[in-house]
Coordinates of C-alpha atoms in Angstrom, one line a residue:
Chain A
M1 CA 92.4 123.3 -39.9
K2 CA 95.9 122.1 -38.8
F3 CA 97.8 119.0 -39.8
Q4 CA 100.8 117.1 -38.5
I5 CA 102.3 113.8 -39.4
I6 CA 104.5 112.0 -36.8
K7 CA 106.6 109.3 -38.3
S8 CA 107.7 106.4 -36.0
P9 CA 105.9 107.9 -33.0
S10 CA 107.5 107.1 -29.6
K11 CA 105.6 104.7 -27.4
G12 CA 105.0 107.6 -24.9
T13 CA 103.4 109.6 -27.6
L14 CA 101.1 106.8 -28.7
D15 CA 100.2 106.2 -24.9
M16 CA 99.1 109.8 -24.6
L17 CA 97.0 109.6 -27.7
I18 CA 95.5 106.2 -26.7
R19 CA 94.7 107.4 -23.2
R20 CA 92.6 110.2 -24.8
M21 CA 90.5 107.8 -26.8
G22 CA 88.7 106.4 -23.9
T23 CA 86.6 103.8 -25.8
G24 CA 87.3 100.2 -27.1
N25 CA 90.5 98.3 -27.3
N26 CA 93.1 100.4 -29.0
K27 CA 96.2 98.5 -27.9
D28 CA 97.1 97.4 -31.5
L29 CA 97.6 101.1 -32.4
I30 CA 100.8 101.1 -30.2
S31 CA 102.7 99.5 -33.1
T32 CA 101.5 101.9 -35.7
D33 CA 104.1 103.2 -38.2
A34 CA 102.9 106.8 -38.4
V35 CA 100.1 109.0 -37.0
G36 CA 98.4 111.9 -38.7
L37 CA 96.8 114.5 -36.6
V38 CA 94.1 116.9 -37.7
Q39 CA 92.8 119.7 -35.5
G40 CA 89.8 121.9 -36.1
M41 CA 86.1 122.7 -35.4
M42 CA 83.9 119.7 -34.6
I43 CA 81.8 119.9 -37.7
D44 CA 84.9 119.9 -39.9
M45 CA 86.6 117.0 -38.0
I46 CA 83.5 114.8 -38.5
C47 CA 83.9 115.4 -42.3
A48 CA 87.7 114.9 -42.1
A49 CA 87.2 111.7 -40.2
D50 CA 84.7 110.5 -42.8
I51 CA 87.2 111.2 -45.7
A52 CA 90.0 109.4 -43.8
E53 CA 87.7 106.5 -42.9
K54 CA 87.2 106.0 -46.7
A55 CA 90.9 106.0 -47.4
V56 CA 92.7 102.7 -47.3
G57 CA 95.0 101.2 -44.7
V58 CA 94.3 103.6 -41.9
T59 CA 92.3 103.6 -38.6
V60 CA 90.7 106.8 -37.6
K61 CA 90.1 107.8 -34.0
D62 CA 88.5 110.7 -32.1
I63 CA 91.2 111.9 -29.7
R64 CA 89.1 113.0 -26.8
G65 CA 87.8 110.2 -24.7
S66 CA 84.3 109.8 -23.2
C67 CA 83.7 113.4 -22.1
P68 CA 81.8 114.8 -25.0
Q69 CA 83.5 118.2 -25.4
N70 CA 84.3 119.9 -28.7
M71 CA 86.0 117.1 -30.6
I72 CA 89.0 119.1 -31.9
M73 CA 91.5 116.4 -32.9
I74 CA 91.4 113.2 -34.8
G75 CA 94.2 110.8 -35.2
I76 CA 94.8 108.7 -38.3
F77 CA 96.9 105.6 -37.7
G78 CA 98.6 103.4 -40.3
D79 CA 101.7 103.0 -42.4
T80 CA 103.4 106.2 -43.4
A81 CA 102.2 106.1 -47.0
S82 CA 98.6 105.5 -46.1
V83 CA 98.5 108.2 -43.4
E84 CA 100.1 110.7 -45.9
S85 CA 97.6 109.7 -48.5
A86 CA 94.6 110.1 -46.1
I87 CA 95.8 113.5 -44.9
N88 CA 96.2 114.6 -48.6
E89 CA 92.7 113.6 -49.4
I90 CA 91.4 115.8 -46.5
K91 CA 93.6 118.6 -47.7
D92 CA 92.3 118.2 -51.3
S93 CA 88.7 118.3 -50.1
L94 CA 89.5 121.4 -48.1
K95 CA 90.7 123.2 -51.3
K96 CA 87.3 122.8 -52.8
E97 CA 86.0 125.1 -50.1
K98 CA 82.5 125.0 -48.5
D99 CA 82.4 121.4 -49.9
L100 CA 84.6 119.4 -47.4
C101 CA 82.2 116.5 -47.2
Chain B
M1 CA 76.1 128.9 -38.6
K2 CA 77.9 126.1 -40.5
F3 CA 76.5 123.3 -42.5
Q4 CA 77.8 120.0 -43.9
I5 CA 76.1 117.0 -45.5
I6 CA 77.9 113.7 -45.5
K7 CA 76.5 111.2 -48.1
S8 CA 77.0 107.5 -47.3
P9 CA 78.8 108.2 -44.1
S10 CA 81.3 105.5 -43.0
K11 CA 80.4 103.2 -40.1
G12 CA 83.2 104.8 -38.0
T13 CA 81.9 108.3 -38.7
L14 CA 78.4 107.3 -37.5
D15 CA 79.9 105.6 -34.5
M16 CA 81.6 108.9 -33.5
L17 CA 78.4 110.7 -33.8
I18 CA 76.2 108.1 -32.0
R19 CA 78.8 107.9 -29.1
R20 CA 78.2 111.7 -28.6
M21 CA 74.5 111.4 -28.3
G22 CA 74.6 109.6 -25.0
T23 CA 70.8 109.1 -24.6
G24 CA 68.4 106.5 -25.9
N25 CA 68.8 103.7 -28.4
N26 CA 70.3 105.2 -31.6
K27 CA 71.5 102.0 -33.2
D28 CA 69.1 102.3 -36.2
L29 CA 71.0 105.5 -37.2
I30 CA 73.9 103.3 -38.2
S31 CA 72.2 102.5 -41.5
T32 CA 71.4 106.1 -42.4
D33 CA 71.9 107.2 -46.0
A34 CA 73.1 110.6 -45.2
V35 CA 73.7 112.9 -42.3
G36 CA 73.4 116.7 -42.2
L37 CA 75.5 118.6 -39.6
V38 CA 74.6 122.1 -38.4
Q39 CA 76.9 123.9 -35.9
G40 CA 76.2 127.2 -34.2
M41 CA 75.2 128.9 -31.0
M42 CA 72.9 127.0 -28.7
I43 CA 69.9 129.2 -29.1
D44 CA 70.1 129.0 -32.8
M45 CA 70.6 125.2 -32.8
I46 CA 67.4 124.7 -30.8
C47 CA 65.6 126.6 -33.6
A48 CA 67.4 124.7 -36.3
A49 CA 66.4 121.4 -34.6
D50 CA 62.8 122.5 -34.4
I51 CA 62.8 123.4 -38.2
A52 CA 64.4 120.1 -39.0
E53 CA 62.1 118.1 -36.7
K54 CA 59.1 119.5 -38.6
A55 CA 60.6 118.4 -42.0
V56 CA 59.7 114.9 -43.2
G57 CA 61.8 111.7 -43.3
V58 CA 64.5 112.9 -40.9
T59 CA 65.6 112.2 -37.3
V60 CA 67.3 115.0 -35.5
K61 CA 69.8 114.5 -32.7
D62 CA 71.8 116.8 -30.3
I63 CA 75.4 115.7 -30.8
R64 CA 76.8 116.1 -27.4
G65 CA 75.8 113.5 -24.9
S66 CA 74.7 113.8 -21.3
C67 CA 76.9 116.6 -20.1
P68 CA 75.0 119.7 -20.7
Q69 CA 77.6 122.0 -22.2
N70 CA 76.9 124.4 -25.1
M71 CA 75.0 122.4 -27.6
I72 CA 76.9 123.4 -30.7
M73 CA 76.0 120.7 -33.2
I74 CA 72.9 118.8 -34.3
G75 CA 72.8 115.8 -36.6
I76 CA 70.0 115.3 -39.1
F77 CA 69.8 111.6 -40.3
G78 CA 67.8 110.3 -43.2
D79 CA 67.9 109.6 -46.9
T80 CA 69.9 112.1 -48.9
A81 CA 67.0 114.0 -50.3
S82 CA 65.2 114.4 -47.0
V83 CA 68.4 115.6 -45.3
E84 CA 69.2 118.1 -48.0
S85 CA 65.6 119.3 -47.8
A86 CA 65.8 119.8 -44.0
I87 CA 69.1 121.6 -44.3
N88 CA 67.6 123.9 -47.0
E89 CA 64.6 124.7 -44.8
I90 CA 67.1 125.9 -42.0
K91 CA 69.0 127.9 -44.6
D92 CA 65.8 129.5 -45.9
S93 CA 64.8 130.5 -42.3
L94 CA 68.2 131.9 -41.8
K95 CA 67.9 134.2 -44.8
K96 CA 64.8 135.9 -43.1
E97 CA 67.2 137.0 -40.4
K98 CA 66.3 137.7 -36.8
D99 CA 63.4 135.3 -37.5
L100 CA 65.0 131.8 -37.5
C101 CA 62.2 130.3 -35.4
Chain C
M1 CA 71.5 139.2 -25.5
K2 CA 69.7 137.1 -28.1
F3 CA 66.0 136.1 -28.3
Q4 CA 64.0 133.4 -30.1
I5 CA 60.3 132.4 -29.8
I6 CA 59.4 128.9 -31.0
K7 CA 55.7 128.5 -31.7
S8 CA 54.3 125.0 -31.4
P9 CA 57.7 123.4 -30.7
S10 CA 58.1 119.8 -31.8
K11 CA 58.2 117.1 -29.2
G12 CA 61.8 116.4 -30.1
T13 CA 62.8 120.1 -29.4
L14 CA 61.0 120.1 -26.1
D15 CA 62.8 116.9 -25.2
M16 CA 66.2 118.5 -26.0
L17 CA 65.4 121.4 -23.7
I18 CA 63.9 119.3 -20.8
R19 CA 66.9 117.0 -20.9
R20 CA 69.1 120.0 -20.3
M21 CA 67.2 121.2 -17.2
G22 CA 68.3 118.3 -15.1
T23 CA 66.2 119.1 -12.0
G24 CA 62.7 118.4 -10.9
N25 CA 59.7 117.0 -12.8
N26 CA 59.4 119.0 -16.0
K27 CA 57.2 116.6 -17.9
D28 CA 54.2 118.9 -18.0
L29 CA 56.3 121.3 -20.2
I30 CA 56.1 118.9 -23.1
S31 CA 52.6 120.2 -23.9
T32 CA 53.6 123.9 -23.9
D33 CA 52.2 126.1 -26.7
A34 CA 55.3 128.2 -27.1
V35 CA 58.9 128.5 -25.8
G36 CA 60.9 131.7 -25.6
L37 CA 64.7 131.4 -25.4
V38 CA 67.0 134.0 -24.1
Q39 CA 70.8 133.7 -24.3
G40 CA 73.4 135.9 -22.7
M41 CA 75.9 136.3 -19.9
M42 CA 75.0 134.6 -16.6
I43 CA 74.5 137.9 -14.7
D44 CA 72.0 139.2 -17.3
M45 CA 70.3 135.8 -17.5
I46 CA 69.5 135.9 -13.8
C47 CA 67.9 139.3 -14.2
A48 CA 66.0 138.2 -17.3
A49 CA 64.8 135.1 -15.4
D50 CA 63.5 137.4 -12.6
I51 CA 61.6 139.7 -15.0
A52 CA 60.0 136.6 -16.8
E53 CA 59.2 135.0 -13.4
K54 CA 57.2 138.1 -12.4
A55 CA 55.3 138.0 -15.7
V56 CA 52.1 136.0 -15.7
G57 CA 51.3 132.6 -17.3
V58 CA 54.9 131.4 -17.9
T59 CA 57.3 128.9 -16.4
V60 CA 61.0 129.9 -16.5
K61 CA 63.7 127.3 -16.6
D62 CA 67.5 127.5 -16.5
I63 CA 68.5 125.3 -19.7
R64 CA 71.7 123.7 -18.4
G65 CA 71.1 120.9 -15.9
S66 CA 73.1 120.1 -12.9
C67 CA 76.6 120.9 -14.0
P68 CA 77.1 124.5 -12.8
Q69 CA 78.7 126.1 -15.8
N70 CA 78.0 129.5 -17.2
M71 CA 74.2 129.7 -17.4
I72 CA 73.8 131.1 -20.9
M73 CA 70.2 130.2 -21.8
I74 CA 66.8 130.4 -20.1
G75 CA 63.6 128.9 -21.5
I76 CA 60.2 130.6 -20.9
F77 CA 57.3 128.2 -21.4
G78 CA 53.7 129.0 -21.7
D79 CA 50.9 130.0 -24.2
T80 CA 52.2 132.1 -27.1
A81 CA 50.8 135.4 -25.9
S82 CA 52.3 135.0 -22.4
V83 CA 55.7 134.0 -23.7
E84 CA 55.7 137.0 -26.1
S85 CA 54.7 139.3 -23.3
A86 CA 57.4 138.0 -21.0
I87 CA 60.1 138.4 -23.8
N88 CA 58.9 141.9 -24.4
E89 CA 59.2 142.9 -20.8
I90 CA 62.8 141.7 -20.8
K91 CA 63.5 143.6 -24.1
D92 CA 61.9 146.7 -22.5
S93 CA 64.1 146.5 -19.4
L94 CA 67.1 146.0 -21.8
K95 CA 66.3 149.4 -23.5
K96 CA 66.7 151.2 -20.1
E97 CA 70.3 150.1 -20.2
K98 CA 72.5 149.4 -17.1
D99 CA 69.2 148.9 -15.4
L100 CA 68.1 145.4 -16.5
C101 CA 67.0 144.4 -13.0
Chain D
M1 CA 83.2 144.0 -13.8
K2 CA 79.5 144.0 -14.0
F3 CA 76.9 144.7 -11.3
Q4 CA 73.2 144.1 -10.9
I5 CA 70.8 144.5 -8.0
I6 CA 67.5 142.6 -8.0
K7 CA 65.0 143.9 -5.5
S8 CA 62.3 141.4 -4.2
P9 CA 63.7 138.6 -6.3
S10 CA 61.2 136.0 -7.3
K11 CA 61.3 132.5 -5.5
G12 CA 62.3 130.9 -8.8
T13 CA 65.2 133.3 -9.3
L14 CA 66.5 132.6 -5.8
D15 CA 66.1 128.9 -6.4
M16 CA 68.4 129.2 -9.5
L17 CA 71.0 131.0 -7.5
I18 CA 70.9 128.7 -4.4
R19 CA 71.0 125.6 -6.8
R20 CA 74.3 127.0 -8.1
M21 CA 75.9 127.4 -4.6
G22 CA 76.2 123.7 -4.0
T23 CA 77.5 123.9 -0.4
G24 CA 76.0 124.2 3.0
N25 CA 72.5 125.0 4.0
N26 CA 71.4 128.2 2.2
K27 CA 67.6 127.8 2.6
D28 CA 67.3 131.0 4.7
L29 CA 68.5 133.0 1.7
I30 CA 65.1 132.2 0.1
S31 CA 63.5 135.1 2.1
T32 CA 66.1 137.7 1.2
D33 CA 64.9 141.2 0.3
A34 CA 67.4 141.9 -2.4
V35 CA 70.4 140.2 -4.1
G36 CA 73.4 142.0 -5.6
L37 CA 75.3 140.2 -8.4
V38 CA 78.9 140.9 -9.3
Q39 CA 80.5 139.2 -12.3
G40 CA 84.1 139.3 -13.3
M41 CA 87.5 137.6 -13.3
M42 CA 88.1 135.2 -10.5
I43 CA 90.9 137.1 -8.9
D44 CA 88.7 140.3 -8.7
M45 CA 85.7 138.4 -7.5
I46 CA 87.7 137.1 -4.5
C47 CA 88.5 140.8 -3.6
A48 CA 85.0 141.8 -4.2
A49 CA 83.7 139.0 -1.9
D50 CA 86.1 140.2 0.7
I51 CA 85.0 143.8 0.6
A52 CA 81.3 142.6 0.7
E53 CA 82.0 140.2 3.5
K54 CA 83.3 143.1 5.6
A55 CA 80.2 145.2 4.9
V56 CA 77.3 144.9 7.4
G57 CA 74.0 143.0 7.0
V58 CA 74.9 140.9 4.0
T59 CA 75.7 137.3 3.2
V60 CA 78.1 136.6 0.4
K61 CA 78.0 133.5 -1.8
D62 CA 80.1 132.1 -4.6
I63 CA 77.4 131.3 -7.3
R64 CA 79.0 128.2 -8.9
G65 CA 78.6 125.0 -6.9
S66 CA 81.1 122.3 -6.2
C67 CA 82.9 122.1 -9.6
P68 CA 85.8 124.5 -9.2
Q69 CA 85.7 126.3 -12.5
N70 CA 86.4 130.0 -12.9
M71 CA 84.3 131.7 -10.2
I72 CA 82.8 134.5 -12.3
M73 CA 79.8 135.5 -10.1
I74 CA 79.1 136.3 -6.5
G75 CA 75.8 136.9 -4.9
I76 CA 75.3 139.4 -2.0
F77 CA 72.1 138.7 0.0
G78 CA 70.4 141.0 2.5
D79 CA 68.1 143.9 2.9
T80 CA 68.1 146.3 -0.1
A81 CA 70.0 149.1 1.7
S82 CA 72.8 146.7 2.9
V83 CA 73.1 145.1 -0.6
E84 CA 73.3 148.5 -2.2
S85 CA 75.9 149.7 0.3
A86 CA 78.1 146.6 -0.2
I87 CA 77.9 147.0 -4.0
N88 CA 78.9 150.6 -3.6
E89 CA 81.9 149.7 -1.5
I90 CA 83.1 147.4 -4.3
K91 CA 82.5 150.1 -6.8
D92 CA 84.4 152.6 -4.7
S93 CA 87.4 150.2 -4.4
L94 CA 87.2 149.7 -8.1
K95 CA 87.6 153.4 -8.8
K96 CA 91.0 153.4 -7.0
E97 CA 92.2 151.1 -9.7
K98 CA 95.0 148.4 -9.3
D99 CA 94.0 148.5 -5.7
L100 CA 90.8 146.7 -5.4
C101 CA 91.8 144.7 -2.3
Chain E
M1 CA 104.1 128.0 -28.1
K2 CA 105.6 129.0 -24.7
F3 CA 108.6 127.5 -22.8
Q4 CA 109.8 127.6 -19.3
I5 CA 112.6 125.7 -17.5
I6 CA 112.5 125.5 -13.7
K7 CA 115.9 124.5 -12.2
S8 CA 115.8 122.8 -8.8
P9 CA 111.9 123.0 -8.5
S10 CA 110.6 123.1 -5.0
K11 CA 108.8 120.1 -3.7
G12 CA 105.5 122.0 -3.6
T13 CA 105.9 122.9 -7.4
L14 CA 106.5 119.2 -8.3
D15 CA 103.5 118.2 -6.2
M16 CA 101.3 120.6 -8.2
L17 CA 102.6 119.1 -11.4
I18 CA 102.4 115.5 -10.3
R19 CA 98.8 115.9 -9.0
R20 CA 97.8 117.1 -12.5
M21 CA 99.2 114.0 -14.2
G22 CA 96.5 111.6 -12.8
T23 CA 97.9 108.4 -14.3
G24 CA 100.5 105.9 -13.2
N25 CA 103.1 106.1 -10.4
N26 CA 105.0 109.4 -10.9
K27 CA 106.5 109.5 -7.4
D28 CA 110.1 109.3 -8.7
L29 CA 109.7 112.6 -10.5
I30 CA 109.7 114.3 -7.1
S31 CA 113.5 114.1 -7.1
T32 CA 113.9 115.6 -10.6
D33 CA 116.7 118.2 -11.1
A34 CA 114.9 120.4 -13.5
V35 CA 111.5 120.5 -15.3
G36 CA 110.8 122.0 -18.7
L37 CA 107.3 123.2 -19.4
V38 CA 105.9 123.6 -22.9
Q39 CA 102.4 125.1 -23.5
G40 CA 100.4 125.3 -26.7
M41 CA 97.7 123.9 -28.9
M42 CA 97.0 120.2 -28.4
I43 CA 98.2 119.1 -31.9
D44 CA 101.5 120.9 -31.4
M45 CA 102.0 119.5 -27.9
I46 CA 101.7 115.9 -29.2
C47 CA 104.5 116.7 -31.6
A48 CA 106.6 118.5 -28.9
A49 CA 106.1 115.5 -26.6
D50 CA 107.3 113.1 -29.4
I51 CA 110.4 115.2 -30.0
A52 CA 111.2 115.3 -26.3
E53 CA 110.4 111.6 -25.9
K54 CA 113.1 110.9 -28.5
A55 CA 115.6 113.0 -26.7
V56 CA 117.9 111.3 -24.1
G57 CA 117.6 111.4 -20.3
V58 CA 114.2 112.9 -19.9
T59 CA 110.7 111.8 -19.0
V60 CA 107.7 113.5 -20.7
K61 CA 104.4 113.9 -19.1
D62 CA 101.0 115.3 -20.1
I63 CA 100.1 117.8 -17.3
R64 CA 96.4 117.4 -17.2
G65 CA 95.2 114.3 -15.6
S66 CA 92.4 112.0 -16.6
C67 CA 89.8 114.4 -17.9
P68 CA 90.5 114.6 -21.6
Q69 CA 90.4 118.4 -22.1
N70 CA 92.7 120.4 -24.4
M71 CA 96.1 119.1 -23.5
I72 CA 97.9 122.5 -23.2
M73 CA 101.0 121.7 -21.2
I74 CA 103.6 119.0 -21.2
G75 CA 106.4 118.6 -18.5
I76 CA 109.8 117.4 -19.4
F77 CA 111.6 116.0 -16.3
G78 CA 115.4 115.2 -16.0
D79 CA 118.7 116.7 -15.2
T80 CA 119.1 120.3 -16.2
A81 CA 121.3 119.6 -19.3
S82 CA 119.0 116.9 -20.7
V83 CA 115.9 119.1 -20.1
E84 CA 117.6 122.1 -21.8
S85 CA 118.6 119.9 -24.7
A86 CA 115.1 118.5 -25.2
I87 CA 113.6 122.0 -25.0
N88 CA 116.1 123.1 -27.6
E89 CA 115.2 120.3 -30.0
I90 CA 111.6 121.4 -29.8
K91 CA 112.6 125.0 -30.5
D92 CA 114.7 123.9 -33.4
S93 CA 111.9 122.0 -35.0
L94 CA 109.6 125.0 -34.4
K95 CA 112.0 127.2 -36.5
K96 CA 111.5 124.9 -39.5
E97 CA 107.9 126.0 -39.4
K98 CA 104.9 123.9 -40.6
D99 CA 107.2 121.0 -40.0
L100 CA 107.2 120.6 -36.2
C101 CA 106.9 116.8 -36.4
Chain F
M1 CA 99.6 138.4 -15.0
K2 CA 97.4 140.0 -12.3
F3 CA 98.2 140.5 -8.6
Q4 CA 96.1 141.2 -5.5
I5 CA 97.0 141.2 -1.8
I6 CA 94.1 140.9 0.7
K7 CA 95.1 142.0 4.2
S8 CA 93.1 140.4 7.1
P9 CA 90.9 138.4 4.7
S10 CA 87.4 137.6 6.1
K11 CA 86.6 134.0 7.2
G12 CA 84.1 133.7 4.3
T13 CA 86.8 134.8 1.8
L14 CA 89.3 132.2 3.1
D15 CA 86.5 129.6 3.0
M16 CA 85.9 130.3 -0.7
L17 CA 89.6 129.8 -1.4
I18 CA 90.1 126.8 0.8
R19 CA 87.0 125.1 -0.8
R20 CA 88.7 125.5 -4.2
M21 CA 91.9 123.7 -3.2
G22 CA 90.3 120.3 -2.8
T23 CA 93.4 118.5 -1.6
G24 CA 94.8 117.9 1.9
N25 CA 94.1 119.6 5.2
N26 CA 94.2 123.3 4.7
K27 CA 92.3 124.3 7.9
D28 CA 95.3 126.1 9.4
L29 CA 95.2 128.6 6.5
I30 CA 91.9 130.0 8.0
S31 CA 94.0 132.0 10.5
T32 CA 96.3 133.5 7.9
D33 CA 97.2 137.3 8.1
A34 CA 97.2 138.0 4.4
V35 CA 96.7 136.2 1.1
G36 CA 98.4 137.1 -2.2
L37 CA 96.6 136.1 -5.4
V38 CA 98.3 135.7 -8.7
Q39 CA 96.3 134.9 -11.9
G40 CA 97.6 134.0 -15.3
M41 CA 98.4 131.3 -17.8
M42 CA 99.1 127.9 -16.3
I43 CA 102.8 127.7 -17.5
D44 CA 103.4 131.1 -15.8
M45 CA 101.6 130.1 -12.6
I46 CA 103.8 127.1 -12.2
C47 CA 106.8 129.4 -12.3
A48 CA 105.2 131.9 -10.0
A49 CA 104.3 129.2 -7.6
D50 CA 108.0 128.0 -7.6
I51 CA 109.3 131.4 -7.0
A52 CA 106.8 132.0 -4.0
E53 CA 107.6 128.5 -2.7
K54 CA 111.3 129.4 -2.4
A55 CA 110.4 132.7 -0.5
V56 CA 110.2 132.4 3.3
G57 CA 107.2 132.3 5.6
V58 CA 104.5 131.6 3.0
T59 CA 102.4 128.6 2.0
V60 CA 101.5 128.4 -1.8
K61 CA 98.4 126.8 -3.0
D62 CA 96.8 126.0 -6.4
I63 CA 93.3 127.5 -6.2
R64 CA 91.4 125.0 -8.3
G65 CA 90.8 121.8 -6.6
S66 CA 90.9 118.3 -8.1
C67 CA 89.4 119.0 -11.5
P68 CA 92.5 119.5 -13.7
Q69 CA 91.4 122.5 -15.7
N70 CA 93.7 125.4 -16.6
M71 CA 95.3 126.4 -13.3
I72 CA 94.7 130.1 -13.4
M73 CA 95.2 131.3 -9.8
I74 CA 97.6 130.5 -7.0
G75 CA 97.1 131.7 -3.4
I76 CA 100.1 132.7 -1.2
F77 CA 99.3 132.6 2.5
G78 CA 101.3 134.0 5.4
D79 CA 101.9 137.2 7.4
T80 CA 101.5 140.4 5.4
A81 CA 105.3 141.2 5.0
S82 CA 106.1 137.6 3.8
V83 CA 103.2 137.7 1.3
E84 CA 104.2 141.1 0.0
S85 CA 107.8 139.9 -0.3
A86 CA 106.8 136.8 -2.2
I87 CA 104.6 138.8 -4.6
N88 CA 107.5 141.2 -5.2
E89 CA 109.9 138.4 -6.0
I90 CA 107.4 137.2 -8.7
K91 CA 107.1 140.7 -10.1
D92 CA 110.9 141.1 -10.2
S93 CA 111.3 137.9 -12.1
L94 CA 108.5 139.1 -14.5
K95 CA 110.5 142.3 -15.3
K96 CA 113.4 140.2 -16.6
E97 CA 111.0 138.9 -19.3
K98 CA 111.1 135.6 -21.1
D99 CA 113.0 134.5 -17.9
L100 CA 110.3 134.1 -15.3
C101 CA 111.7 130.8 -14.0

């Protein structure tokens, strides 16, 4: 599993991500402070998404669009502290291995 | 073969899963208590789905949508005890190797 | 090459398989007694399909649908004895290696 | 590179192959005596197709359909002697390695 | 992660790249002086795109089109000095490993 | 990176290649004397295409069509001497490694 946090992402970067979501109205994400990215196997990304969803102050998105391939990346949008906190919760669960969810 | 059980999945997580099913009316799954995920080779996932289908109190779904790629994940929806029981039946069959179905 | 035989497959399991065939009217397969699954490289699956087609009492299907990806699984439908017999003929050919067809 | 020759292919097997060609009218191939299959990397399959095309008495087809993925298999249709001869010409070229075309 | 800089790209090369972008009006890119290419895992390419976007004098594009597969290449368009500078900023971030963004 | 040169390609072979280009009117390529094929990673193929484009007497095509997957093969069409010369220029650049473009 791989993690990245982009602080103050450029508009072009957010456009790339939003274009890959494919569903719903995600325009408000363009003014996000930070974005956390998590990449991994689909089964783990569903768990990571669930952990992040239960964290506060972040919006979680499946970065893939409507073509149902292997979901390999989720984006976690919010202010920098909330994104970092959500990423840390995923990393903490990961340490307790075989027990991510 | 990889297993995960998500207890009290968030609405966003269930939305991700339901969006990847593609067929039929799966709206009632949004109020599921737990979801078990099983990821593996297509031939094994068909067997795992059949074992889970024959367990009680769960609904089994192919998490992929309408584009017939490698089915690599199934979702097992139901109350926590039923989902755990269905996952255990798959794990038990897996121990008797070469004999999953 | 990997083999599985599912006896008395559940309706949900057969639905998953039929939904992945994509072509023709396969509704009569829903009342099949057993289904044999064979997974492997496309070139070997064409040969395995030909061997099974020449066996008696079974219907052979390419489990993929209309999107012409790598065919990696065939389903062999029929009564349990016929499916087992067709699978055994494929396994026998496989033993005489480099000579599957 | 992998080779198979199917003598007297069943109608169902030829249907599977023809359904994966996607282009043109290939109905006359249903009465073919034998089919040779060659699977490998796209660049090698183009060369193999060219060698087979220059052999006599065979029809060469790209077994994939209209979605331009990695072409990984060609079918060589004709009477058994012609198909075997075309396959042998490809194998002969392959022996003179780095020089398939 | 892999890097290439093409100075004075031919019109045909730029056509290939522009045809793979799929979105928006990219016709002005046909007169670019240089193009930098970066290939890697999707999560890293989002970071690399963000670094390049924040550099001056370049336009960053996701070279893939509308089908949301693994984004594996970005193109950085601009005058030779700006493209080289943006590529160097990505390489510099890469040296401080685990810290690309 | 892999190279092949087909001298006097058969009409069927050229049809296979042209069908995989998908864009524009490529009918004049059917009378080409020779075709050079280069297969490799997308980032290298863009560079190889640019080198070939700058050679004389050849037409360079991306052999994939409109579905923006990994471009893994380019075709170089022209008289035999020009195709061989273009392929050699790519091979020469390849020798000066890390410096293909």
